[in-house]
C-alpha atoms as a printed R data frame, in Angstrom:
    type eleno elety resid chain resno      x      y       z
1   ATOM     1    CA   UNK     A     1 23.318 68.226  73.855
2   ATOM     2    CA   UNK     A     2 26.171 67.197  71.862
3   ATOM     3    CA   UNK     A     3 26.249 68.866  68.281
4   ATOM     4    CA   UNK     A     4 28.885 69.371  65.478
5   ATOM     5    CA   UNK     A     5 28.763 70.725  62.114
6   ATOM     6    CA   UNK     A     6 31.660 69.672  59.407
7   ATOM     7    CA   UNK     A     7 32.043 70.122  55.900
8   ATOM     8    CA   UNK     A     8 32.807 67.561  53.008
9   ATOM     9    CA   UNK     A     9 32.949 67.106  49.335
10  ATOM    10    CA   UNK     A    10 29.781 65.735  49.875
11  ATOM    11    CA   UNK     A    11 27.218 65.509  52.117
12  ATOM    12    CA   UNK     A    12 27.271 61.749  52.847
13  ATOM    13    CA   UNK     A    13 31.166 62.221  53.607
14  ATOM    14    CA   UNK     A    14 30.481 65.273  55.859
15  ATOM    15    CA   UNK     A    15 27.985 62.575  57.813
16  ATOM    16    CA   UNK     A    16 30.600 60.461  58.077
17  ATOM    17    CA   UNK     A    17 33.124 62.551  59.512
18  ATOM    18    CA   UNK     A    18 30.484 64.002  61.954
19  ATOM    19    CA   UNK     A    19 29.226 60.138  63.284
20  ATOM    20    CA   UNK     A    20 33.483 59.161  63.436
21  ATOM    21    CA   UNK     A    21 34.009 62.468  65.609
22  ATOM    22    CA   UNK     A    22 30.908 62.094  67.751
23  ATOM    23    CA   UNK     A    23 31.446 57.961  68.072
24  ATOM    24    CA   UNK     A    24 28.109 57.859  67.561
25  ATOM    25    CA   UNK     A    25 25.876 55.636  64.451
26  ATOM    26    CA   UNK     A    26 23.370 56.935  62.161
27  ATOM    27    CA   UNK     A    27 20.358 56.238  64.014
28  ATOM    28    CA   UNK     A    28 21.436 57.884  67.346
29  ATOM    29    CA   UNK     A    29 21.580 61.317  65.760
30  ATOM    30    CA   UNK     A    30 19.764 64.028  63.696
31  ATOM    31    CA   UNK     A    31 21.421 65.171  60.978
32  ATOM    32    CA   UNK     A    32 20.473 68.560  59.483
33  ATOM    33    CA   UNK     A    33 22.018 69.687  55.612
34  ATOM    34    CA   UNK     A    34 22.938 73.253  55.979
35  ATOM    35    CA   UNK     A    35 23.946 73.719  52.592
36  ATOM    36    CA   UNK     A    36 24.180 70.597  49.798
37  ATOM    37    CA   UNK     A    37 27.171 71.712  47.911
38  ATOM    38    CA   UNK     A    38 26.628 72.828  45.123
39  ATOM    39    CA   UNK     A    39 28.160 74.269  42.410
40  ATOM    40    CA   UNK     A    40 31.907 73.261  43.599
41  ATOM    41    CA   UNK     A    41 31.245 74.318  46.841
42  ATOM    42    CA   UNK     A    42 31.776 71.859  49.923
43  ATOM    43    CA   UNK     A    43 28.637 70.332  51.868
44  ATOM    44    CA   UNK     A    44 28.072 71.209  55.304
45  ATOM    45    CA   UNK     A    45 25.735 69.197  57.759
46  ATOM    46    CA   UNK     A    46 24.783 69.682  61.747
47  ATOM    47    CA   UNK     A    47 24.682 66.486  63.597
48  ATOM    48    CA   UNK     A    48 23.308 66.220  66.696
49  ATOM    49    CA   UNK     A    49 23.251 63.431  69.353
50  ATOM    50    CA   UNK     A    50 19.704 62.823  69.914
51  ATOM    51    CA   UNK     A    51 19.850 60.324  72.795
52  ATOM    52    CA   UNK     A    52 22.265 63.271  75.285
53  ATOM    53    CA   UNK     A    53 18.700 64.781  77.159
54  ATOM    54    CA   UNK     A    54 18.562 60.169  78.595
55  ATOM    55    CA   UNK     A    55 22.504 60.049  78.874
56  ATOM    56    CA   UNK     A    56 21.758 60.284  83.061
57  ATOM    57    CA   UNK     A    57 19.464 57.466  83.770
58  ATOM    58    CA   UNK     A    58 17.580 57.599  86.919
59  ATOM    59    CA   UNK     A    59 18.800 55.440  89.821
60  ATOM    60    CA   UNK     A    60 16.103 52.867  89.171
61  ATOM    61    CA   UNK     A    61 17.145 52.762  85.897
62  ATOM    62    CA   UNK     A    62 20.925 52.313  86.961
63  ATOM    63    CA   UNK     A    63 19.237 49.496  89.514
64  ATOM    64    CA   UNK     A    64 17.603 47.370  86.924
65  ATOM    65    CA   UNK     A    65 20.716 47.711  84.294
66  ATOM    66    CA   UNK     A    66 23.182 46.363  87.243
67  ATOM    67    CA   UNK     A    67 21.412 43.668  87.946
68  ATOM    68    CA   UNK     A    68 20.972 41.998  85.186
69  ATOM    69    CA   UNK     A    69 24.675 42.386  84.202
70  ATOM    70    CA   UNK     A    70 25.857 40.932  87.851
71  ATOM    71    CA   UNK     A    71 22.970 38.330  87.299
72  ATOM    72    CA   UNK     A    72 24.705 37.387  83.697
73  ATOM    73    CA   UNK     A    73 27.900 37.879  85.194
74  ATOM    74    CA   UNK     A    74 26.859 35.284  87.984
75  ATOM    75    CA   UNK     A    75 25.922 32.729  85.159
76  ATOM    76    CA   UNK     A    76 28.839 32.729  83.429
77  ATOM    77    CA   UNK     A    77 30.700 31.685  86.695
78  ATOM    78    CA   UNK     A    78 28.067 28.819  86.932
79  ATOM    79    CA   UNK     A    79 27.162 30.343  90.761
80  ATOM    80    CA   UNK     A    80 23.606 29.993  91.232
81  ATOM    81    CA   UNK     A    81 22.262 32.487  93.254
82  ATOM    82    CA   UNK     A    82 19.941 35.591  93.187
83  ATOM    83    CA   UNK     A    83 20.451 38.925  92.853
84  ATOM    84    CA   UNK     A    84 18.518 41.581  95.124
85  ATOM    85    CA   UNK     A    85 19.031 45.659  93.990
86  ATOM    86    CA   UNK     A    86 18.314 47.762  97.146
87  ATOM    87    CA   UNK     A    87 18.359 52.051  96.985
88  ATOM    88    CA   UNK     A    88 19.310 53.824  99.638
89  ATOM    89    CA   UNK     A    89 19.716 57.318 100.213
90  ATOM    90    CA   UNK     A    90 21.731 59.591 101.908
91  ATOM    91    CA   UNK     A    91 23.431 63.166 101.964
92  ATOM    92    CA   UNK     A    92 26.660 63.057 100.913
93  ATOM    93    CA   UNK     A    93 29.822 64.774 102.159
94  ATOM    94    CA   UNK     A    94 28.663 68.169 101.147
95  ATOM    95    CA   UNK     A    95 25.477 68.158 102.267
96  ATOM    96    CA   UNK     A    96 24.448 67.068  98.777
97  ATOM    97    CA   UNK     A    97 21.912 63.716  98.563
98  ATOM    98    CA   UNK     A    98 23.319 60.713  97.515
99  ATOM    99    CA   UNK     A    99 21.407 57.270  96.417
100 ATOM   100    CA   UNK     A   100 23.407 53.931  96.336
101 ATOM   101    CA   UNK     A   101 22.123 50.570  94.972
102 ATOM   102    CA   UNK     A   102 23.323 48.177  96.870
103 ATOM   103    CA   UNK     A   103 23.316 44.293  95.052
104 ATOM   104    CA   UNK     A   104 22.680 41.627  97.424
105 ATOM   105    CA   UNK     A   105 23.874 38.393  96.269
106 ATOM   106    CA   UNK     A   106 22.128 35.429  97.797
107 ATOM   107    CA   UNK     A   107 21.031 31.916  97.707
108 ATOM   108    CA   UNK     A   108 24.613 30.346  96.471
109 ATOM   109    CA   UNK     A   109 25.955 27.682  98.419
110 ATOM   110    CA   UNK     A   110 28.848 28.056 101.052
111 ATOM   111    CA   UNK     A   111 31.253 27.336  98.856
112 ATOM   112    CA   UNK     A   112 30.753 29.975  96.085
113 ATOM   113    CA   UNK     A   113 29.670 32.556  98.571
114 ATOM   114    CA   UNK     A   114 33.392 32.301  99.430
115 ATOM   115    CA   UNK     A   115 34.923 32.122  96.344
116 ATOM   116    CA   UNK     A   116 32.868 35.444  95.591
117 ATOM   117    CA   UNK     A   117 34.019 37.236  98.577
118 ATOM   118    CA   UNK     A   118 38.039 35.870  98.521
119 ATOM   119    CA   UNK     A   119 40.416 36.861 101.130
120 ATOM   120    CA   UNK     A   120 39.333 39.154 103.300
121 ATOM   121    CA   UNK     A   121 36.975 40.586 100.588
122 ATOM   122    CA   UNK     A   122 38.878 41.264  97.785
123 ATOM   123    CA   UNK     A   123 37.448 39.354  94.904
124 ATOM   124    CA   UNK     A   124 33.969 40.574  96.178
125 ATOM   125    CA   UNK     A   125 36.007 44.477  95.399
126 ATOM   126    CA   UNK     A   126 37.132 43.117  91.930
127 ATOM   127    CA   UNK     A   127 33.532 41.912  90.897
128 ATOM   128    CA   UNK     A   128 32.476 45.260  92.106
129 ATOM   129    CA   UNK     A   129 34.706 47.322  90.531
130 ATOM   130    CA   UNK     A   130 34.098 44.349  87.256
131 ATOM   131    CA   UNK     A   131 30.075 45.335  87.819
132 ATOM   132    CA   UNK     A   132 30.812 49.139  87.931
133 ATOM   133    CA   UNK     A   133 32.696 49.194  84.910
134 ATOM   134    CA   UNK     A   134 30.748 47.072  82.723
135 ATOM   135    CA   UNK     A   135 27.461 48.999  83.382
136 ATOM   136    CA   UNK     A   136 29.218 52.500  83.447
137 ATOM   137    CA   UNK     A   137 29.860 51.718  79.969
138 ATOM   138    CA   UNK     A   138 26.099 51.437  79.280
139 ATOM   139    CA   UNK     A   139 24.620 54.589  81.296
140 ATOM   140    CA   UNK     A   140 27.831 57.058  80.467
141 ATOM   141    CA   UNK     A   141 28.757 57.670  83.929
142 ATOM   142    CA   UNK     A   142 30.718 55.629  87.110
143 ATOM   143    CA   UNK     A   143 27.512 54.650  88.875
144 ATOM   144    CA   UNK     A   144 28.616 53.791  92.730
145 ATOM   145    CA   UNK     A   145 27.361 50.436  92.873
146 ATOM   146    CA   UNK     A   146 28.151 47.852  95.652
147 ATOM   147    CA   UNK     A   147 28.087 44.377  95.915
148 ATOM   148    CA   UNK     A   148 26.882 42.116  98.809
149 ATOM   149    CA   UNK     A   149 27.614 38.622  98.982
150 ATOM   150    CA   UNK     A   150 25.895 36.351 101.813
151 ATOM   151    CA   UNK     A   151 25.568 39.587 103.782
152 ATOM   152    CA   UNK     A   152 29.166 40.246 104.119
153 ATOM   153    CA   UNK     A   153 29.560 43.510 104.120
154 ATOM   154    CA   UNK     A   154 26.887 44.380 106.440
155 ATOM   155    CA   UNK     A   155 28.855 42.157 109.277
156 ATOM   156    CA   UNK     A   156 32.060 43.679 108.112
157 ATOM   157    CA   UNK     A   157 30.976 47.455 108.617
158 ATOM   158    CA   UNK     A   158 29.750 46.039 112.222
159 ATOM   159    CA   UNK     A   159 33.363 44.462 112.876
160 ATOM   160    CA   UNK     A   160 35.476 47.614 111.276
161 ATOM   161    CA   UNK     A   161 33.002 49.844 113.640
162 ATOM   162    CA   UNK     A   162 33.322 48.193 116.636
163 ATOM   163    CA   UNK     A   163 37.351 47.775 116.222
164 ATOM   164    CA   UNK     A   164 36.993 51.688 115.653
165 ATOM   165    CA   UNK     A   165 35.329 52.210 118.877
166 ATOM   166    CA   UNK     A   166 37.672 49.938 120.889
167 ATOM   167    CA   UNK     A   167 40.526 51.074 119.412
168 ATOM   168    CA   UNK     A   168 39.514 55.039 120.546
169 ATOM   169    CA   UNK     A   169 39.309 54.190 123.831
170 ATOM   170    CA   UNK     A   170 42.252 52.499 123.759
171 ATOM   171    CA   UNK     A   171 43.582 55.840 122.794
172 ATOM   172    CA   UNK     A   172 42.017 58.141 124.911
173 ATOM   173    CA   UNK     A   173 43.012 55.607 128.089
174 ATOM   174    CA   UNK     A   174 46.553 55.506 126.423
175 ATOM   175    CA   UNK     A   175 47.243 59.234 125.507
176 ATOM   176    CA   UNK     A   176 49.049 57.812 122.000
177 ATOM   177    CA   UNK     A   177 47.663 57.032 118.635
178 ATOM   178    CA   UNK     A   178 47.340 53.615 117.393
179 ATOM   179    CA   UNK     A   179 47.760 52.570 113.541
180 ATOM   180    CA   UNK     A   180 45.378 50.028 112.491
181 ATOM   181    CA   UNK     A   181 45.828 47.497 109.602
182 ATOM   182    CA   UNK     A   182 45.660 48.434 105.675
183 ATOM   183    CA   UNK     A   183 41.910 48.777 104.449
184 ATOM   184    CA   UNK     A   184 40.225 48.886 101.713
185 ATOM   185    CA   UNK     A   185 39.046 53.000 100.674
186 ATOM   186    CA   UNK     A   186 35.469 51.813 101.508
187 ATOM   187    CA   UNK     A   187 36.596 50.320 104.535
188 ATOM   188    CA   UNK     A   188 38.759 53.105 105.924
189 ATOM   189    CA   UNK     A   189 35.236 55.383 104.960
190 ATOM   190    CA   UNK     A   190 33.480 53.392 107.274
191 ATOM   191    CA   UNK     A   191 36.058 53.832 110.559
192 ATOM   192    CA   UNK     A   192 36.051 57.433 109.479
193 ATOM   193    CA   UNK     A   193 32.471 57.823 109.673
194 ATOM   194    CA   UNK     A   194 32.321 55.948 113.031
195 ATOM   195    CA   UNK     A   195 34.588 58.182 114.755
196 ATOM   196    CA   UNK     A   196 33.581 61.720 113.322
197 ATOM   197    CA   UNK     A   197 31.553 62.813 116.113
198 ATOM   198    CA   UNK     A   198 34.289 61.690 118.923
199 ATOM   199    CA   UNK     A   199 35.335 64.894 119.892
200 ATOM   200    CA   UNK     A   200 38.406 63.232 121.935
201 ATOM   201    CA   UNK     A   201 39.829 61.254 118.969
202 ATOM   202    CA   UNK     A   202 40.645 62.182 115.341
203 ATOM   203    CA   UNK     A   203 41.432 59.824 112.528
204 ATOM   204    CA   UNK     A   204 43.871 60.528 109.552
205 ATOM   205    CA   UNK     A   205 44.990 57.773 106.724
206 ATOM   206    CA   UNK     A   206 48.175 57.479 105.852
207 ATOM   207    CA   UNK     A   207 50.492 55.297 103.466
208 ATOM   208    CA   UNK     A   208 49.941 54.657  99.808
209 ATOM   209    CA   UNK     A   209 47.596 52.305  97.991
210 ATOM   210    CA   UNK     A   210 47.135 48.930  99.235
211 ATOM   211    CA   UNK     A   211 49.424 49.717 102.483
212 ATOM   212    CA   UNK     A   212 47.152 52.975 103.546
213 ATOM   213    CA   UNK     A   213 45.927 52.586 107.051
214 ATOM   214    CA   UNK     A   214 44.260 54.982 109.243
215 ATOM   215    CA   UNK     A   215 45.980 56.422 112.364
216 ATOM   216    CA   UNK     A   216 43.674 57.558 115.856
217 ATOM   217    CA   UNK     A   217 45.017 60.370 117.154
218 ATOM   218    CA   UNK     A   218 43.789 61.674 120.778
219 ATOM   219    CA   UNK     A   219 42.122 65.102 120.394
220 ATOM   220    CA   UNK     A   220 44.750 68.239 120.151
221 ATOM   221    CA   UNK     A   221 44.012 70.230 123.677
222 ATOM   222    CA   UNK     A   222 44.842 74.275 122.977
C-alpha cells in the first residue's frame, strides 16, 4: 500500500503535494490530518492510495480489459471482425504457473486479415505489443497478451516446429550445426521449446535484435 506523509503551510497544500508525488487524484486516496497547523506551525497529512490492495487484477479481469481495447482498436481501423479472449495455463520456466490470454481475431475478410498480420507477421507483433501497452497502462503491470489473427499463429508454431525437427536431423545426419533465419523472440521460444528434450541436439541464439537467429548444435560427447 502506497502511503506518504508531507507537511505544508496548510493542510490543503500538504494534500496537494502528497496527490502530485503519488500521481494520484483526490478520490483515489485517503487522506488522514495528523496535525492542522496551528499556531505557526506547518500542517502535516498521511495520504494513502486506497485503490493499491486491486492494482493486480485477476487474469479474467486482464481478459475482459484487452478485449475491449483490441475490439476498439479494431474499429478505429474500420476491420470488422470479432474478438475471442482464450486463458491458458501453464508452468513457466521456473516451475512457477503461468496464464496467457490469448486474443483471437476472427471473422474479417481476407484482405484485412492480411493487412493485420503484415509480412511475415510483423504488424500482427506491433498491434500486440500496441494492445500490451495500452492495457498495461490500465492494470499497472505488462500483462503478456497475444494476438491471433485468422489463426496465424497457431499454423506458424506448427511450421517453426516442424522446420525445428527437420533441421535436427539434418544435424545429427550431418555432424555440423545449422543457423536458421532471424525470428521473432516468441518465435525463437517456440524452436527452443521444440528441441529441449533432444538429447542429441542443443540450440543457442545468437546475433543482436532483429538479426538474432538460433544455431543447432549436435550434442557435446565427453
Amino acid at each position: 500500500m502506497k502511503r506518504i506523509e508531507i507537511s505544508a503551510r496548510t493542510v490543503a497544500e500538504a494534500v496537494e503535494l502528497a496527490l502530485a508525488q503519488l500521481g494520484r487524484d483526490r478520490d483515489e486516496v485517503a487522506i488522514e490530518v495528523l496535525d492542522p497547523g496551528e499556531n505557526g506551525d506547518e500542517a502535516l497529512v498521511r495520504v494513502t492510495v486506497v485503490e493499491d490492495e486491486e492494482e493486480a487484477p485477476s487474469v479474467e479481469k486482464v481478459s475482459e480489459i484487452a478485449q475491449r481495447v483490441l475490439e476498439d482498436l479494431l474499429e478505429r481501423m474500420d476491420i470488422h471482425a470479432y474478438v475471442t479472449a482464450v486463458i491458458s495455463h501453464a508452468t513457466g520456466p521456473n516451475g512457477e504457473p503461468e496464464a496467457t490470454v490469448t486474443l483471437h481475431v476472427e471473422g474479417a475478410d481476407e484482405e484485412a486479415m492480411g493487412l493485420l498480420i503484415g509480412r511475415r507477421g510483423e504488424t500482427l507483433r506491433s498491434l500486440q505489443f500496441l494492445l500490451n501497452l495500452l492495457v498495461s497502462r490500465r492494470v499497472q503491470k505488462w500483462p503478456q497478451l497475444v494476438v491471433d489473427v485468422g489463426n496465424y499463429r497457431q499454423r506458424r508454431q506448427e511450421s517453426l516446429e516442424s522446420l525445428a525437427r527437420r533441421m535436427a536431423e539434418r544435424v545429427r545426419q550431418t555432424g555440423r550445426p545449422i543457423m536458421l533465419e532471424p525470428m521473432a523472440a516468441y518465435e525463437r521460444r517456440i524452436v527452443h521449446l521444440a528441441l529441449r528434450n533432444d538429447k542429441t541436439i542443443y540450440t543457442e541464439s545468437s546475433g543482436e535484435g532483429e538479426n538474432r537467429k538460433i544455431v543447432i548444435y549436435p550434442a557435446k560427447h565427453s
